[in-house]
Amino acid sequence: MQRDLDTRPHPEPVAGRGRGPEAATSPTSRFDRLTMRSSRPALVLIGLALLAVISIVLFMTLGAKGSWSFVLSFRGKKLLGLLLVAYSVAVSTVLFQTVTNNRILTPSIMGFDALYVLIKTALVFFLGVGALVSLDSQVQFLVEVLVMIGFSGILFRWLFLGEERSLHLLVLVGIIFGVLFRSLSQFMQRMLDPGAFNVLQDTLFASFATTDPTLLGISCIIVVAVSLVGLRLMHTYDVLSLGRAQAINLGVDYKRVVVIILSMVAVLVSVSTALVGPVTFFGLLVATLAHSLVGNSKHRYVLPAAILLAIVALVGGQTLLERVFAFDTALSIIIEFLGGIVFIALVLRRSAR
Amino acid sequence: MIITSNVTKNYGAACVVDGVSLQLPQGGITSIIGPNGAGKSTLLSMVSRLMAMDMGTVTVGGLDVTKAPSDELARRLSILRQDNHMTARLTVRDLVAFGRYPHSRGRLTLDDKVHIDRAIDYLDLGLLADRFLDELSGGQRQRAFVAMVLAQDTDYLLLDEPLNNLDMKHAMGMMKLMRQAADDLGKTVVLVLHDINFASWYSDHIVAMKHGKVAAQGAASAMIRPDVLSGIYEMDIKVHEIGGQLISVYYG
């Protein structure tokens, strides 16, 4: 207790009726601390924005040979893919953690992306490979996204809408769901005939180096639409981060808002998984770093910080690996390695408390 | 006025709140007392719409809590629970400012700032206003949360064990503050309390619960009596009048 340790002689105001006790502290130290604390998020955002711009410029120009128009449009598509993934992963993870009031679980850890892969596999399995080939890939993507919203809605609603549940239960359920979805997908993939399997694997085989270019347009539209919905709910995010009881006390229409946000998360996960495949720990890495860099939990700082961090990690990382070290597909390994370490550190720190 | 009629909550086979019908008067302080597991907190959670009831209805100031829009209720009724776990990293002032959310949706007006400063002052948090909640002791955090519901400025204040974690001085300060809110500002305050002496000293009305039912209720002077209390707590409780106040002695 600061006041109890404070030995300077100042009159103790009666509890509950204290008037203007600020006068007793030295005004300058308070002022310094205030300005330092309030300008920190802005500085972090400016720094991250600079880093992101540098990464993007380097990604577009470094080691370019031949015609600029070709290089720019070729790399531009890749860049757009990476930007979409960075944005989707960052926003979906931060919002998911806010809604579930925890800092360890992410949509990927709860098996959202495994669910997307399962839906894609099930479509081929039940509708046949003909559907996959004849259907326009954008229409097909839309169908998958819709099914994803429906299923994740049913599956995750009961987990997050009722009374707050223990984190351990959620982690276990997430792991079990993830394993279930993955093994169901694998099971169906084994039952497919080799031709169909080939086609499916082609669409599932995406990575940071080879984003799926056919879905860029529709992904952009979807991401913009989701962001517009998200912006309208912006004022509820900070309140939701106080936990369910406080959010309800403060008049948030909890059920409606949580269902909308979980749907947004499902859509964003679909976008990123369709573009680059499942990434388990990337979101956790970005969200955790964003929270600790910004230093407070206000979403108007944390969300942009997480997005910028994700862009730096993906675009900058890809540039480094492709142009500087001339590796090709290792970025996901590095990111998952770092993210996995953060995950373990978070779990350990939590259990130590 | 808070009216509950036949409110019931079951956890599996166990009936935690069993058909409670109550009319809590407008204005003043009502304390809910009773042994552990009597269903006090559960009742308060249902009255404040944090928990769904299996049966029954609750109206607060004429609004049905399960049907009225949540944001309208948030301007009428505020609730503070015992356990306020959260992951958000906030300063005391940030937290108190959330109390104004039902009124201004996160865009603070000058009027909001007045309410926030007043609530911070009331709870003697001026020195701590810019500290982060995770840097505070349990009692200081508790006071910050109370400041938040005060800033919410609702007619009805529901607090579940607000004296938790507070030292004697701040517990007394908290109860005085509740008294002030009831007397000067005309608020209706409902508290779950474990310390029956605090309940005796500060409340107008006491409701005693036991096994999910209302065991007894009435004016504080009628409730703080050896026969009533001994029946509720199933132990020997003596009541002495000291300086015009009824004080229970039950230490052995």
XYZ file of C-alpha atoms in Angstrom:
605
model
C 0.000 0.000 0.000
C 1.601 3.160 -1.170
C -0.165 5.319 1.344
C 0.797 3.204 4.282
C 4.456 3.325 3.342
C 4.355 7.013 2.756
C 6.006 8.608 5.777
C 5.630 12.219 4.816
C 3.358 13.981 7.255
C 0.110 14.624 5.490
C -3.331 14.460 7.016
C -5.015 11.116 6.474
C -8.303 11.790 4.808
C -11.215 9.844 6.229
C -11.777 6.728 4.141
C -14.578 7.194 1.710
C -14.587 10.945 2.037
C -11.025 11.849 1.082
C -10.855 15.066 -0.861
C -8.055 15.892 -3.241
C -5.317 13.676 -1.820
C -3.372 14.291 -5.067
C -2.101 17.499 -3.549
C 0.062 15.460 -1.227
C 2.170 13.829 -3.956
C 4.885 15.651 -5.753
C 3.231 16.930 -8.904
C 6.215 16.546 -11.230
C 6.833 12.844 -10.692
C 3.177 12.152 -11.242
C 3.205 14.208 -14.398
C 6.260 12.410 -15.763
C 4.767 9.029 -15.121
C 1.520 10.065 -16.733
C 3.059 11.398 -19.909
C 5.413 8.464 -20.216
C 2.557 6.034 -19.823
C 0.176 7.784 -22.145
C 2.647 8.360 -24.970
C 4.061 4.852 -24.945
C 1.322 3.187 -27.055
C 1.584 5.935 -29.680
C 5.366 5.550 -29.879
C 5.033 1.784 -30.184
C 2.526 2.171 -33.012
C 4.729 4.652 -34.881
C 7.771 2.391 -34.529
C 5.861 -0.664 -35.708
C 4.339 1.235 -38.626
C 7.827 2.285 -39.740
C 9.103 -1.281 -39.495
C 6.088 -2.542 -41.442
C 6.616 -0.009 -44.223
C 10.318 -0.882 -44.439
C 9.470 -4.596 -44.638
C 6.948 -3.976 -47.400
C 9.319 -1.807 -49.441
C 12.147 -4.320 -49.110
C 9.813 -7.187 -49.969
C 8.778 -5.431 -53.177
C 12.193 -4.244 -54.324
C 15.008 -6.322 -52.878
C 16.842 -8.473 -55.445
C 14.482 -7.575 -58.265
C 15.747 -8.455 -61.729
C 14.154 -7.732 -65.079
C 11.021 -5.786 -65.871
C 9.689 -3.766 -62.914
C 6.077 -4.056 -64.022
C 6.315 -7.831 -63.868
C 8.192 -7.893 -60.582
C 5.820 -5.459 -58.900
C 2.623 -7.180 -59.992
C 4.024 -10.641 -59.207
C 5.285 -9.650 -55.789
C 2.279 -7.393 -55.248
C -0.035 -10.403 -55.286
C 2.161 -12.279 -52.840
C 2.336 -9.196 -50.660
C -1.437 -8.781 -50.675
C -1.794 -12.414 -49.612
C 0.630 -11.943 -46.742
C -1.048 -8.701 -45.653
C -4.467 -10.369 -45.624
C -3.132 -13.254 -43.569
C -1.322 -10.943 -41.144
C -4.453 -8.854 -40.649
C -6.795 -11.839 -40.280
C -4.599 -13.713 -37.830
C -3.883 -10.653 -35.693
C -7.467 -9.400 -35.484
C -9.016 -12.834 -34.988
C -6.589 -13.744 -32.208
C -6.887 -10.470 -30.276
C -10.700 -10.483 -30.471
C -10.918 -14.153 -29.552
C -8.754 -13.589 -26.485
C -10.868 -10.604 -25.494
C -14.136 -12.483 -25.805
C -12.859 -15.536 -23.938
C -11.091 -13.361 -21.357
C -7.783 -15.180 -21.510
C -4.330 -14.616 -22.951
C -3.325 -18.164 -23.767
C -5.991 -19.562 -26.055
C -6.212 -18.580 -29.695
C -8.611 -19.666 -32.425
C -5.963 -21.996 -33.830
C -5.254 -23.601 -30.473
C -9.012 -24.155 -30.104
C -9.044 -25.953 -33.463
C -10.754 -23.326 -35.667
C -8.359 -23.839 -38.574
C -8.496 -27.612 -38.254
C -12.270 -27.220 -38.543
C -11.812 -25.293 -41.790
C -9.613 -28.039 -43.244
C -12.199 -30.604 -42.159
C -15.013 -28.699 -43.883
C -12.996 -28.462 -47.081
C -12.183 -32.166 -46.973
C -15.766 -33.103 -46.180
C -17.024 -31.100 -49.167
C -14.788 -33.080 -51.504
C -15.607 -36.315 -49.749
C -19.367 -35.947 -49.884
C -19.868 -33.888 -53.031
C -17.119 -35.559 -55.009
C -14.117 -34.054 -56.704
C -16.374 -32.907 -59.535
C -17.839 -30.287 -57.237
C -14.416 -29.026 -56.337
C -13.301 -28.693 -59.939
C -16.530 -27.485 -61.546
C -17.454 -25.027 -58.820
C -15.864 -21.637 -59.151
C -13.179 -21.516 -56.478
C -14.553 -18.233 -55.111
C -18.086 -19.603 -54.792
C -16.652 -22.685 -53.167
C -14.731 -20.529 -50.717
C -17.895 -18.622 -49.815
C -19.733 -21.876 -49.162
C -16.891 -23.058 -46.940
C -16.900 -19.803 -45.004
C -20.647 -20.043 -44.418
C -20.424 -23.652 -43.239
C -17.529 -22.593 -41.018
C -19.597 -19.850 -39.370
C -22.428 -22.291 -38.762
C -20.311 -25.061 -37.315
C -18.021 -22.931 -35.211
C -21.150 -21.175 -33.990
C -22.682 -24.408 -32.771
C -19.460 -25.837 -31.378
C -18.070 -22.840 -29.576
C -21.274 -21.142 -28.489
C -21.916 -23.392 -25.525
C -18.291 -23.069 -24.470
C -18.178 -19.300 -24.311
C -21.701 -18.044 -23.777
C -22.625 -19.503 -20.409
C -20.885 -18.955 -17.113
C -17.153 -18.482 -17.345
C -15.414 -21.821 -17.632
C -12.032 -22.807 -16.371
C -9.132 -22.250 -18.693
C -7.985 -25.832 -18.245
C -11.307 -27.128 -19.496
C -11.074 -24.861 -22.540
C -7.505 -25.936 -23.351
C -8.462 -29.584 -23.093
C -11.593 -29.145 -25.196
C -9.581 -27.221 -27.774
C -6.897 -29.881 -28.015
C -9.474 -32.638 -28.282
C -11.471 -30.757 -30.926
C -8.293 -30.043 -32.881
C -7.191 -33.676 -32.835
C -10.717 -34.834 -33.690
C -11.009 -32.462 -36.661
C -7.543 -33.350 -37.930
C -8.054 -37.100 -37.681
C -11.476 -36.901 -39.312
C -9.913 -34.953 -42.189
C -7.093 -37.467 -42.508
C -9.532 -40.341 -42.362
C -11.620 -38.893 -45.184
C -8.521 -38.015 -47.188
C -7.426 -41.691 -46.996
C -10.811 -42.823 -48.271
C -10.686 -40.490 -51.269
C -9.631 -41.834 -54.606
C -6.115 -40.723 -55.550
C -7.297 -38.257 -58.190
C -9.637 -36.475 -55.820
C -7.002 -36.532 -53.118
C -4.540 -34.869 -55.456
C -6.944 -32.046 -56.247
C -7.766 -31.551 -52.576
C -4.144 -31.613 -51.509
C -3.382 -29.000 -54.111
C -5.858 -26.612 -52.506
C -4.740 -27.453 -48.984
C -1.083 -27.171 -49.781
C -0.462 -23.517 -49.174
C 2.285 -21.750 -47.260
C 3.633 -18.280 -46.680
C 5.795 -18.591 -49.808
C 2.954 -19.792 -52.031
C -0.261 -18.050 -51.072
C -3.277 -19.126 -53.085
C -3.701 -16.295 -55.649
C -7.203 -17.240 -56.876
C -8.815 -16.266 -53.606
C -7.194 -12.856 -53.144
C -10.092 -10.828 -54.530
C -12.837 -12.502 -52.569
C -10.679 -12.561 -49.429
C -10.192 -8.805 -49.691
C -13.925 -8.235 -49.937
C -14.652 -10.560 -47.013
C -11.976 -9.005 -44.825
C -13.235 -5.479 -45.527
C -16.820 -6.535 -44.764
C -15.802 -8.183 -41.486
C -13.752 -5.125 -40.542
C -16.751 -2.850 -41.067
C -18.838 -4.999 -38.729
C -15.916 -5.043 -36.305
C -15.560 -1.266 -36.334
C -19.191 -0.844 -35.357
C -18.568 -3.018 -32.289
C -15.258 -1.322 -31.468
C -16.662 0.361 -28.352
C -17.592 -2.978 -26.779
C -14.139 -4.620 -26.989
C -12.609 -2.848 -24.014
C -15.706 -3.550 -21.933
C -15.662 -7.230 -22.921
C -12.073 -7.499 -21.743
C -13.330 -6.849 -18.197
C -14.961 -10.279 -18.274
C -18.495 -11.507 -18.709
C -19.996 -10.254 -15.450
C -18.663 -6.720 -15.805
C -19.632 -6.572 -19.469
C -23.217 -7.501 -18.614
C -23.247 -5.103 -15.679
C -22.192 -2.314 -18.013
C -25.010 -3.079 -20.404
C -23.305 -4.925 -23.270
C -25.767 -7.192 -25.059
C -23.410 -10.037 -24.240
C -24.895 -12.959 -26.145
C -25.423 -11.025 -29.353
C -22.011 -9.366 -29.319
C -20.136 -12.569 -28.493
C -21.888 -14.516 -31.234
C -21.061 -11.785 -33.758
C -17.415 -11.637 -32.693
C -16.998 -15.420 -32.764
C -18.479 -15.410 -36.284
C -16.020 -12.706 -37.305
C -13.220 -14.824 -35.896
C -14.468 -17.863 -37.831
C -14.499 -15.879 -41.087
C -11.045 -14.424 -40.548
C -9.600 -17.842 -39.693
C -11.167 -19.224 -42.879
C -9.503 -16.491 -44.901
C -6.065 -17.027 -43.454
C -6.298 -20.816 -43.561
C -7.483 -20.759 -47.177
C -4.589 -18.514 -48.142
C -1.675 -20.096 -46.272
C -2.949 -23.160 -44.453
C -3.100 -23.709 -40.687
C -0.655 -21.792 -38.470
C -0.985 -22.703 -34.835
C 1.052 -20.276 -32.765
C 1.483 -17.223 -34.974
C -1.590 -15.460 -33.595
C -0.525 -16.108 -30.027
C 2.935 -14.703 -30.705
C 1.563 -11.525 -32.253
C -1.179 -10.907 -29.698
C 1.107 -11.519 -26.721
C 3.805 -9.218 -28.097
C 1.237 -6.535 -28.914
C -0.182 -6.574 -25.396
C 3.199 -6.379 -23.735
C 4.569 -3.708 -26.088
C 1.535 -1.435 -25.741
C 1.449 -1.939 -21.961
C -2.302 -1.490 -21.497
C -5.300 -3.322 -22.854
C -7.041 -0.670 -24.897
C -8.069 -2.145 -28.196
C -7.540 1.018 -30.139
C -3.819 0.466 -29.492
C -3.561 -3.305 -29.162
C -5.406 -4.176 -32.380
C -3.292 -1.984 -34.703
C -0.128 -3.022 -32.858
C -0.952 -6.701 -33.379
C -1.722 -6.134 -37.076
C 1.531 -4.223 -37.627
C 3.538 -6.844 -35.744
C 2.003 -9.571 -37.870
C 2.903 -7.661 -41.034
C 6.481 -7.155 -39.856
C 6.798 -10.823 -38.931
C 5.305 -12.184 -42.155
C 6.478 -9.711 -44.785
C 9.787 -8.908 -43.112
C 10.414 -12.547 -42.250
C 9.607 -13.686 -45.753
C 11.913 -11.031 -47.238
C 14.755 -12.049 -44.979
C 14.361 -15.713 -45.700
C 13.786 -15.466 -49.439
C 16.173 -12.657 -50.362
C 18.841 -12.645 -47.679
C 19.193 -16.276 -46.664
C 17.736 -17.781 -49.843
C 15.697 -20.350 -47.910
C 12.239 -20.903 -49.175
C 9.628 -22.441 -46.951
C 11.105 -22.122 -43.506
C 9.232 -19.032 -42.261
C 6.318 -20.988 -40.859
C 8.729 -23.227 -38.991
C 10.512 -20.277 -37.410
C 7.289 -18.488 -36.517
C 5.729 -21.635 -35.083
C 8.913 -22.314 -33.126
C 8.906 -18.848 -31.550
C 5.136 -18.920 -31.012
C 5.343 -22.353 -29.404
C 7.967 -21.097 -26.954
C 5.749 -18.125 -26.056
C 2.835 -20.515 -25.508
C 4.826 -22.724 -23.153
C 6.194 -19.684 -21.316
C 2.662 -18.330 -20.837
C 1.346 -21.644 -19.546
C 4.272 -21.999 -17.131
C 4.006 -18.418 -15.879
C 0.312 -18.902 -15.285
C 0.662 -22.121 -13.374
C 3.450 -20.584 -11.280
C 1.021 -17.994 -9.964
C -38.276 -1.534 -5.422
C -36.783 -4.936 -6.198
C -39.365 -7.686 -6.402
C -38.436 -11.340 -6.795
C -41.167 -13.886 -7.112
C -40.603 -17.588 -6.764
C -37.001 -17.327 -7.987
C -35.394 -20.758 -8.242
C -31.995 -22.038 -9.316
C -30.852 -25.646 -9.470
C -27.351 -26.955 -10.030
C -28.020 -30.469 -11.178
C -30.006 -32.062 -8.376
C -29.058 -29.452 -5.791
C -31.498 -26.605 -5.358
C -29.408 -23.558 -4.495
C -32.151 -20.958 -4.463
C -35.551 -22.400 -3.731
C -38.573 -20.300 -4.647
C -37.482 -17.002 -3.104
C -40.105 -14.266 -3.125
C -38.950 -10.956 -1.728
C -39.835 -7.301 -1.838
C -36.848 -5.141 -1.110
C -37.917 -1.611 -0.230
C -36.948 1.432 -2.260
C -34.105 3.415 -0.692
C -31.963 2.481 2.283
C -29.572 -0.402 2.797
C -30.706 -4.001 2.722
C -28.212 -6.632 3.846
C -28.505 -10.282 2.931
C -26.905 -12.506 5.563
C -26.735 -16.229 6.117
C -24.325 -19.165 6.350
C -22.082 -20.292 3.472
C -23.973 -21.959 0.664
C -27.288 -20.360 1.612
C -27.712 -19.034 -1.934
C -27.089 -15.341 -1.199
C -24.668 -14.709 -4.045
C -26.684 -16.817 -6.448
C -29.798 -14.804 -5.647
C -27.924 -11.555 -6.183
C -26.528 -12.854 -9.494
C -30.021 -13.667 -10.704
C -31.438 -10.326 -9.593
C -28.674 -8.623 -11.564
C -29.198 -10.829 -14.690
C -25.676 -12.307 -14.487
C -27.177 -15.735 -14.043
C -30.268 -17.197 -15.658
C -32.951 -18.429 -13.264
C -34.710 -21.739 -13.720
C -38.013 -20.341 -12.503
C -39.505 -17.094 -11.309
C -39.266 -13.433 -12.229
C -37.318 -10.438 -10.961
C -38.263 -6.831 -11.503
C -36.030 -3.932 -10.555
C -37.740 -0.563 -10.522
C -40.510 -2.036 -12.673
C -38.150 -3.525 -15.293
C -38.117 -7.281 -15.795
C -34.402 -8.092 -15.675
C -34.597 -10.959 -18.171
C -36.562 -8.946 -20.742
C -35.488 -5.317 -20.451
C -32.638 -4.165 -22.742
C -29.299 -4.707 -21.066
C -28.100 -1.150 -21.662
C -31.211 0.324 -20.080
C -30.748 -1.918 -17.047
C -27.111 -0.857 -16.823
C -28.217 2.700 -16.171
C -30.623 1.541 -13.461
C -28.778 -1.211 -11.667
C -25.148 -2.015 -11.004
C -23.661 -5.186 -9.592
C -20.267 -5.958 -8.143
C -19.361 -9.564 -7.549
C -16.799 -11.013 -5.178
C -14.468 -12.332 -7.789
C -13.414 -9.869 -10.435
C -10.854 -11.789 -12.389
C -9.886 -10.134 -15.630
C -7.018 -10.216 -18.053
C -7.173 -6.580 -19.111
C -4.345 -4.366 -17.884
C -5.873 -1.088 -16.731
C -5.173 1.817 -14.448
C -7.584 2.611 -11.633
C -8.824 5.641 -13.542
C -9.421 3.547 -16.691
C -11.451 1.071 -14.665
C -13.547 3.737 -12.970
C -14.149 5.345 -16.367
C -15.779 2.113 -17.522
C -18.550 2.881 -15.046
C -19.627 5.645 -17.438
C -19.906 3.268 -20.399
C -23.670 2.741 -20.039
C -24.141 6.513 -20.277
C -21.662 7.500 -22.953
C -20.570 4.331 -24.770
C -16.894 4.955 -24.271
C -16.808 8.596 -25.380
C -16.309 10.425 -22.117
C -18.082 13.730 -21.713
C -17.218 16.425 -19.194
C -20.071 15.221 -17.019
C -18.552 11.728 -17.096
C -15.202 13.103 -15.959
C -16.893 14.777 -12.997
C -18.494 11.483 -11.990
C -15.194 9.629 -12.385
C -13.232 12.108 -10.283
C -15.902 12.126 -7.611
C -15.979 8.320 -7.401
C -12.169 8.210 -7.168
C -12.280 10.793 -4.398
C -15.054 9.029 -2.511
C -13.046 5.854 -2.318
C -9.884 7.621 -1.401
C -8.087 6.445 -4.532
C -6.614 9.773 -5.615
C -3.034 8.662 -5.007
C -3.578 5.395 -6.812
C -5.576 6.685 -9.760
C -2.811 6.189 -12.304
C -1.491 2.908 -10.966
C -2.254 -0.307 -12.796
C -4.703 -2.640 -11.073
C -2.189 -5.478 -11.023
C 0.119 -3.281 -8.939
C -2.460 -2.913 -6.154
C -3.346 -4.957 -3.096
C -6.603 -6.889 -2.961
C -8.309 -4.268 -0.828
C -7.216 -1.397 -3.040
C -8.468 -3.262 -6.093
C -11.760 -3.897 -4.337
C -12.128 -0.166 -3.708
C -11.361 0.568 -7.361
C -14.173 -1.736 -8.452
C -16.568 -0.109 -6.005
C -15.560 3.277 -7.408
C -16.461 1.953 -10.848
C -19.995 0.964 -9.844
C -20.383 4.286 -8.031
C -19.410 6.111 -11.214
C -22.093 4.091 -12.961
C -24.492 6.219 -10.895
C -27.426 3.806 -10.852
C -30.485 3.932 -8.588
C -29.831 0.381 -7.448
C -26.448 -0.808 -6.187
C -25.942 -4.527 -5.631
C -22.693 -5.568 -3.989
C -21.643 -9.101 -3.191
C -19.416 -9.039 -0.113
C -17.997 -5.561 -0.678
C -15.991 -5.791 2.551
C -13.872 -8.654 1.231
C -10.160 -7.917 1.545
C -10.753 -4.617 3.303
C -9.046 -3.676 6.547
C -11.151 -2.352 9.428
C -10.693 1.249 8.471
C -11.654 0.783 4.842
C -14.481 -1.602 5.702
C -15.917 1.098 7.936
C -15.308 3.698 5.231
C -17.062 1.514 2.665
C -20.138 1.058 4.847
C -20.262 4.770 5.628
C -20.106 5.429 1.934
C -23.021 3.073 1.319
C -24.949 4.834 4.067
C -24.193 8.158 2.425
C -25.277 6.847 -0.986
C -28.555 5.711 0.503
C -29.237 8.771 2.675
C -27.908 11.642 0.561
C -28.333 10.321 -2.971
C -31.432 8.206 -2.414
C -29.871 5.008 -3.783
C -31.179 1.567 -3.005
C -28.247 -0.500 -1.753
C -28.346 -4.278 -1.454
C -25.347 -5.991 0.123
C -24.352 -9.545 0.818
C -22.504 -9.404 4.135
C -20.835 -11.974 6.344
C -20.088 -9.666 9.235
C -23.423 -9.454 11.045
C -22.178 -6.583 13.187
C -21.582 -4.435 10.125
C -25.039 -5.491 8.935
C -26.541 -4.552 12.276
C -24.811 -1.191 12.491
C -25.432 0.069 8.981
C -28.485 -1.565 7.425
C -32.140 -0.640 7.551
C -33.405 -3.997 6.509
C -31.923 -7.478 6.837
C -32.808 -10.604 4.899
C -31.473 -13.882 6.278
C -31.157 -16.849 3.950
C -30.642 -20.495 4.777
C -30.716 -23.565 2.522
C -31.805 -21.511 -0.483
C -34.811 -19.994 1.266
C -35.540 -16.816 3.131
C -35.264 -17.811 6.785
C -36.252 -14.456 8.237
C -36.447 -10.838 7.260
C -37.263 -7.544 8.841
C -35.895 -4.326 10.272
C -32.317 -4.614 11.533
C -33.434 -4.208 15.171
C -35.899 -7.066 14.807
C -33.375 -9.367 13.159
C -30.335 -8.900 15.401
C -31.694 -10.979 18.249
C -30.142 -14.042 19.828
C -33.017 -16.367 18.987
C -33.232 -15.296 15.337
C -29.473 -15.372 14.692
C -28.856 -18.604 16.584
C -31.523 -20.272 14.483
C -30.005 -19.051 11.238
C -26.386 -19.874 11.982
C -27.029 -22.884 14.223
C -24.682 -21.615 16.891
C -24.864 -19.741 20.140
C -24.945 -16.007 19.454
C -25.342 -13.391 22.165
C -26.465 -9.864 21.403
C -25.413 -6.883 23.523
C -26.479 -3.327 23.240
C -23.405 -1.109 23.194
C -23.786 2.624 22.726
C -27.234 2.216 21.249
C -26.093 -0.390 18.679
C -26.833 -4.107 18.702
C -23.581 -6.059 18.699
C -23.423 -9.832 18.368
C -20.823 -11.847 20.199
C -20.138 -15.318 18.900
C -16.450 -15.954 19.361
C -16.596 -19.044 21.501
